[in-house]
Structure formats: structure tokens, C-alpha cells
Short mmCIF file of C-alpha atoms in Angstrom, two decimals:
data_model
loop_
_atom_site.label_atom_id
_atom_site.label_comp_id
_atom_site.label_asym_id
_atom_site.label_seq_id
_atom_site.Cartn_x
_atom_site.Cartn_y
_atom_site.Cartn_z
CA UNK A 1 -15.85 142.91 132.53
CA UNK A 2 -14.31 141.05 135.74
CA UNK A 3 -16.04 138.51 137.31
CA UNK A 4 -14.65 138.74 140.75
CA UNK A 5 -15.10 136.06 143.82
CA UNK A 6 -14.44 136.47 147.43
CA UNK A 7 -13.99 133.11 149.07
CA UNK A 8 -9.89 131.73 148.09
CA UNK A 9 -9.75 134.39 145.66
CA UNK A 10 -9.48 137.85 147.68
CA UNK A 11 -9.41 136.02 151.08
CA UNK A 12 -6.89 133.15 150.63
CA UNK A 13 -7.73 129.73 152.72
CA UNK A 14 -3.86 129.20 153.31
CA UNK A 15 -1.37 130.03 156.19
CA UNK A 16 -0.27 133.72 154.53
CA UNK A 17 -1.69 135.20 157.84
CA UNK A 18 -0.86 132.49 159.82
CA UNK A 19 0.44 135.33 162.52
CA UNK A 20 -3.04 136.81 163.11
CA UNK A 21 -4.26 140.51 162.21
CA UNK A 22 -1.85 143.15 162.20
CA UNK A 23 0.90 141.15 160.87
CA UNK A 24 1.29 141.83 157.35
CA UNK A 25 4.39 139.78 155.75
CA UNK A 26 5.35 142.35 153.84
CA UNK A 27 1.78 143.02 152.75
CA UNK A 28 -0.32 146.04 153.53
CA UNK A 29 -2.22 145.84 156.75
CA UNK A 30 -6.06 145.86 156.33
CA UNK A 31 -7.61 148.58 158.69
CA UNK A 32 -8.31 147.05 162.43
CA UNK A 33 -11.88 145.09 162.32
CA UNK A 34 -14.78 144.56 164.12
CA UNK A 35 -14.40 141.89 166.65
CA UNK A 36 -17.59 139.71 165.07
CA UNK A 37 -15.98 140.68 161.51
CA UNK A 38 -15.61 137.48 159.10
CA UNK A 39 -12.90 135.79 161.09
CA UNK A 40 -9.85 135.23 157.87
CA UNK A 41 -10.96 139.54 156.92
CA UNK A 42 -7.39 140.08 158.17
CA UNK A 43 -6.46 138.28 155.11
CA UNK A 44 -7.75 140.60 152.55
CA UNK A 45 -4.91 142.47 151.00
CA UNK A 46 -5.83 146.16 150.50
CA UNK A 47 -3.38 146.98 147.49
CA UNK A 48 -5.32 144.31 145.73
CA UNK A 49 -8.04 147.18 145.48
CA UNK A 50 -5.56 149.14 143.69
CA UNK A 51 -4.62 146.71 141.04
CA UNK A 52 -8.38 145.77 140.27
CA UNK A 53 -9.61 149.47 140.15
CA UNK A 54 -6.42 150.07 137.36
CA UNK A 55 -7.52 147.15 135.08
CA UNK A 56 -8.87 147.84 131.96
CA UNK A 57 -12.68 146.58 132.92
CA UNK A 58 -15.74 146.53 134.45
CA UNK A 59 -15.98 145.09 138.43
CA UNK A 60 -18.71 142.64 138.82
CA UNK A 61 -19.22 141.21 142.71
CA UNK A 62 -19.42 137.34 141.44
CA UNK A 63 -19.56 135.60 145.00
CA UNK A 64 -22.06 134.41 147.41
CA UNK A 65 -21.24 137.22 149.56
CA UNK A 66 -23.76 139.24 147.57
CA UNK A 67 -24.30 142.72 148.31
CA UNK A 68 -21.80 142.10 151.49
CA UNK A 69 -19.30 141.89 149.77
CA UNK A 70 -19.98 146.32 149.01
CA UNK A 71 -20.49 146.61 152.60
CA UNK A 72 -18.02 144.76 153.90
CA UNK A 73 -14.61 144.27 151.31
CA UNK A 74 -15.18 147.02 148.81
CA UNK A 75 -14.30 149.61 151.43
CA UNK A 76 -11.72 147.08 152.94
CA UNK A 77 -10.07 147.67 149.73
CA UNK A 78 -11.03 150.94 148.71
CA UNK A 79 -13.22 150.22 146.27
CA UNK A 80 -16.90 152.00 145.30
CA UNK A 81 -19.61 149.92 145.30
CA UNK A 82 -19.56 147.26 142.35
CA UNK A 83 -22.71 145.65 140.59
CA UNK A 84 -23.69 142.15 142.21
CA UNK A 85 -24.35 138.58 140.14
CA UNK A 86 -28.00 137.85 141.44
CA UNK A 87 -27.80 133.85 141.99
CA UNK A 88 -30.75 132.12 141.03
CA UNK A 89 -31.85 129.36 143.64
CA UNK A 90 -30.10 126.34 141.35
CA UNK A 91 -30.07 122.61 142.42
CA UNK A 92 -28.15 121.93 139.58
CA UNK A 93 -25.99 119.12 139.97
CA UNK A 94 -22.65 117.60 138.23
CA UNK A 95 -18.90 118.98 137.16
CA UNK A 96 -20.51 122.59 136.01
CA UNK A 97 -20.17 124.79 138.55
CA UNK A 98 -23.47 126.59 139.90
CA UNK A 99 -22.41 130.31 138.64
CA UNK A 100 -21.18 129.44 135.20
CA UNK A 101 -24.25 129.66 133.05
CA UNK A 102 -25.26 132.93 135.33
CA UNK A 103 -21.99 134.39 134.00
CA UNK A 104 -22.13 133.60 130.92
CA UNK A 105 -25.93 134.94 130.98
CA UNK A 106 -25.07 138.16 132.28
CA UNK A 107 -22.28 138.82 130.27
CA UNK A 108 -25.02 138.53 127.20
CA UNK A 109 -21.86 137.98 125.10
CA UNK A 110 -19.75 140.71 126.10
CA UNK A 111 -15.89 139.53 126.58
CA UNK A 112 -15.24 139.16 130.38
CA UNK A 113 -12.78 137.50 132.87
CA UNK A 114 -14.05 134.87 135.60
CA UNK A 115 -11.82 135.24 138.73
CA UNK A 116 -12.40 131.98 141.16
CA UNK A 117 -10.85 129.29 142.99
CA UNK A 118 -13.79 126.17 141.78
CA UNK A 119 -13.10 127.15 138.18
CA UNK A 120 -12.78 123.43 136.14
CA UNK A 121 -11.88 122.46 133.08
CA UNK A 122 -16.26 121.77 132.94
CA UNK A 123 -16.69 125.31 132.95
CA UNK A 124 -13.94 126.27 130.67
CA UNK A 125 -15.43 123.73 128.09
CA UNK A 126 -19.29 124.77 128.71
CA UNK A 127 -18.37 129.09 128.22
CA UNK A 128 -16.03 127.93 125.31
CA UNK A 129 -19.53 126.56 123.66
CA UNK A 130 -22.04 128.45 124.83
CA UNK A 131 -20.32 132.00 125.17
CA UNK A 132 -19.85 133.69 121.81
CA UNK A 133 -17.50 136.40 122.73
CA UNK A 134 -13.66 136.09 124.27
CA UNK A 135 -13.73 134.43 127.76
CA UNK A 136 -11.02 133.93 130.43
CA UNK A 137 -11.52 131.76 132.97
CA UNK A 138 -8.93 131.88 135.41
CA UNK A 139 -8.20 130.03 138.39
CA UNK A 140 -6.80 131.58 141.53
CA UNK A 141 -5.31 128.88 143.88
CA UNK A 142 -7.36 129.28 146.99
CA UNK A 143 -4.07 128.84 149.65
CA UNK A 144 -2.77 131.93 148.00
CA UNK A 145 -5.57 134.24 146.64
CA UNK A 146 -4.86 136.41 144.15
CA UNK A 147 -0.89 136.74 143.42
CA UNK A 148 1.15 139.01 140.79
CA UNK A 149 1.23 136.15 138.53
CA UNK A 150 -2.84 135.98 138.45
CA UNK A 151 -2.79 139.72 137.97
CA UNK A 152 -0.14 139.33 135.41
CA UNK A 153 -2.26 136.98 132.92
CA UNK A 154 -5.58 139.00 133.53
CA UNK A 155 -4.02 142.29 132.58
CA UNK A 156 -2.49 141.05 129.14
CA UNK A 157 -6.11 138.94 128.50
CA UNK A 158 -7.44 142.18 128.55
CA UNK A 159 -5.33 144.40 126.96
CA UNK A 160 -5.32 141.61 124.08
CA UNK A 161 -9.08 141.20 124.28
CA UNK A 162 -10.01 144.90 123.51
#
């Protein structure tokens, strides 16, 4: 399965879009949006739909976006409706980051890919213990998003992995 977050991974925090909506840089152009839509939506690259729908997994909606994120990206990229982490209420404080033992919980063991920009080497570490079946953690730089490269190393992790 594919852990999958919103936030720097399928909406990059860099200058990309820099031009505004309707400029794509040689990108697809997401459909026009709402004016009160999420204001960096524009930034959401519809192929990227594409490429996670053809990998070799199951989607999981791992973001604080929560069941927005089927409401508002999944159709954005033409995807169906994924399953949704349900975040606990955590308080937890220190260099693990707040979804990794929810991950590792949900995955009850199964092999699975964590896509995020806040991955650490804590979290790496922590699944690596605690985790008894293959884990990637892989961080996506948040300027960029997603890039060929990231979909490069997740498709051979999982083609090696089953």
C-alpha cells in the first residue's frame, strides 16, 4: 500500500506555478477552480493521478486533509475515492513525526510506501524497529512535489517488494 500526503507532496510549496493558474510549464493544466478553492490547487499536477493509479498498490489518503482530500484532489486528478488514515488527537511531542506510529498501525505489518515531505531519519529508524514487514519511507522535497525521480524509486520499491 501507498501512504500518500497532500501538503509539499502533491501540491508543491515552491515557485513551479509561480505564473498563476492556467499556466502549466509544460505540465498539464488542472481543470479551472472555484474562486474560494485552496489557493496553491492550481499546483496539483493531474498526470500525477495517472502515475499513482498505474502503481502496483493500494492508495491510502495519509494527510490532514482527511476525507477532503476525495472531495476535493481525487477528482482533481482523476482518481476514485481512496480510504482515509483516521488521525488520532496526539500531543505527542519530539523528532517522531505525529502519523508514523498511525502508519505503521494501520499497515498491521503489511509492506507499504510512506509518501511525505516531514519524513526524518526518526521515523525511518522507529518503522525500521517497530514495523515487521518491508517499509519505504520516502521523502518528497516539498518546493517540488512529487517528480519522475520520486516516482522512479517508488515503482522499483514495489516491484522489488512483491
Amino acid at each position: 500500500m501507498l501512504f500518500l500526503d497532500v501538503d509539499g507532496t502533491l501540491i508543491p510549496f515552491g515557485t513551479l506555478a509561480a505564473a498563476g493558474p492556467g499556466k502549466s510549464y509544460g505540465r498539464p493544466v488542472a481543470p479551472a477552480l472555484p474562486a474560494d478553492a485552496h489557493p496553491l490547487l492550481h499546483k496539483v499536477d493531474p498526470e500525477h493521478g495517472r502515475r499513482l493509479e498505474a502503481l502496483p498498490c493500494d492508495l491510502v489518503w495519509a494527510t490532514t486533509w482527511m476525507s477532503d482530500a476525495n472531495d476535493v484532489l481525487a477528482p482533481l486528478l482523476g482518481l476514485p475515492p481512496l480510504p482515509v488514515v483516521d488521525w488520532p488527537d496526539s500531543d505527542e511531542v519530539g523528532p517522531l513525526h505525529w502519523k508514523t506510529r498511525g502508519l505503521v498501525e494501520w499497515a498491521q505489518g503489511r509492506p507499504f510506501v510512506w509518501v511525505d515531505d516531514e519524513i526524518s531519519h526518526a521515523d525511518q529508524q522507529w518503522v525500521l524497529t517497530h514495523h515487521p514487514g518491508p517499509a519505504l519511507l520516502h521523502r518528497v522535497d516539498p518546493r517540488r512535489g512529487l517528480t519522475e525521480h520520486d516516482f522512479t524509486v517508488i515503482e522499483s520499491w514495489l516491484r522489488r517488494a512483491r
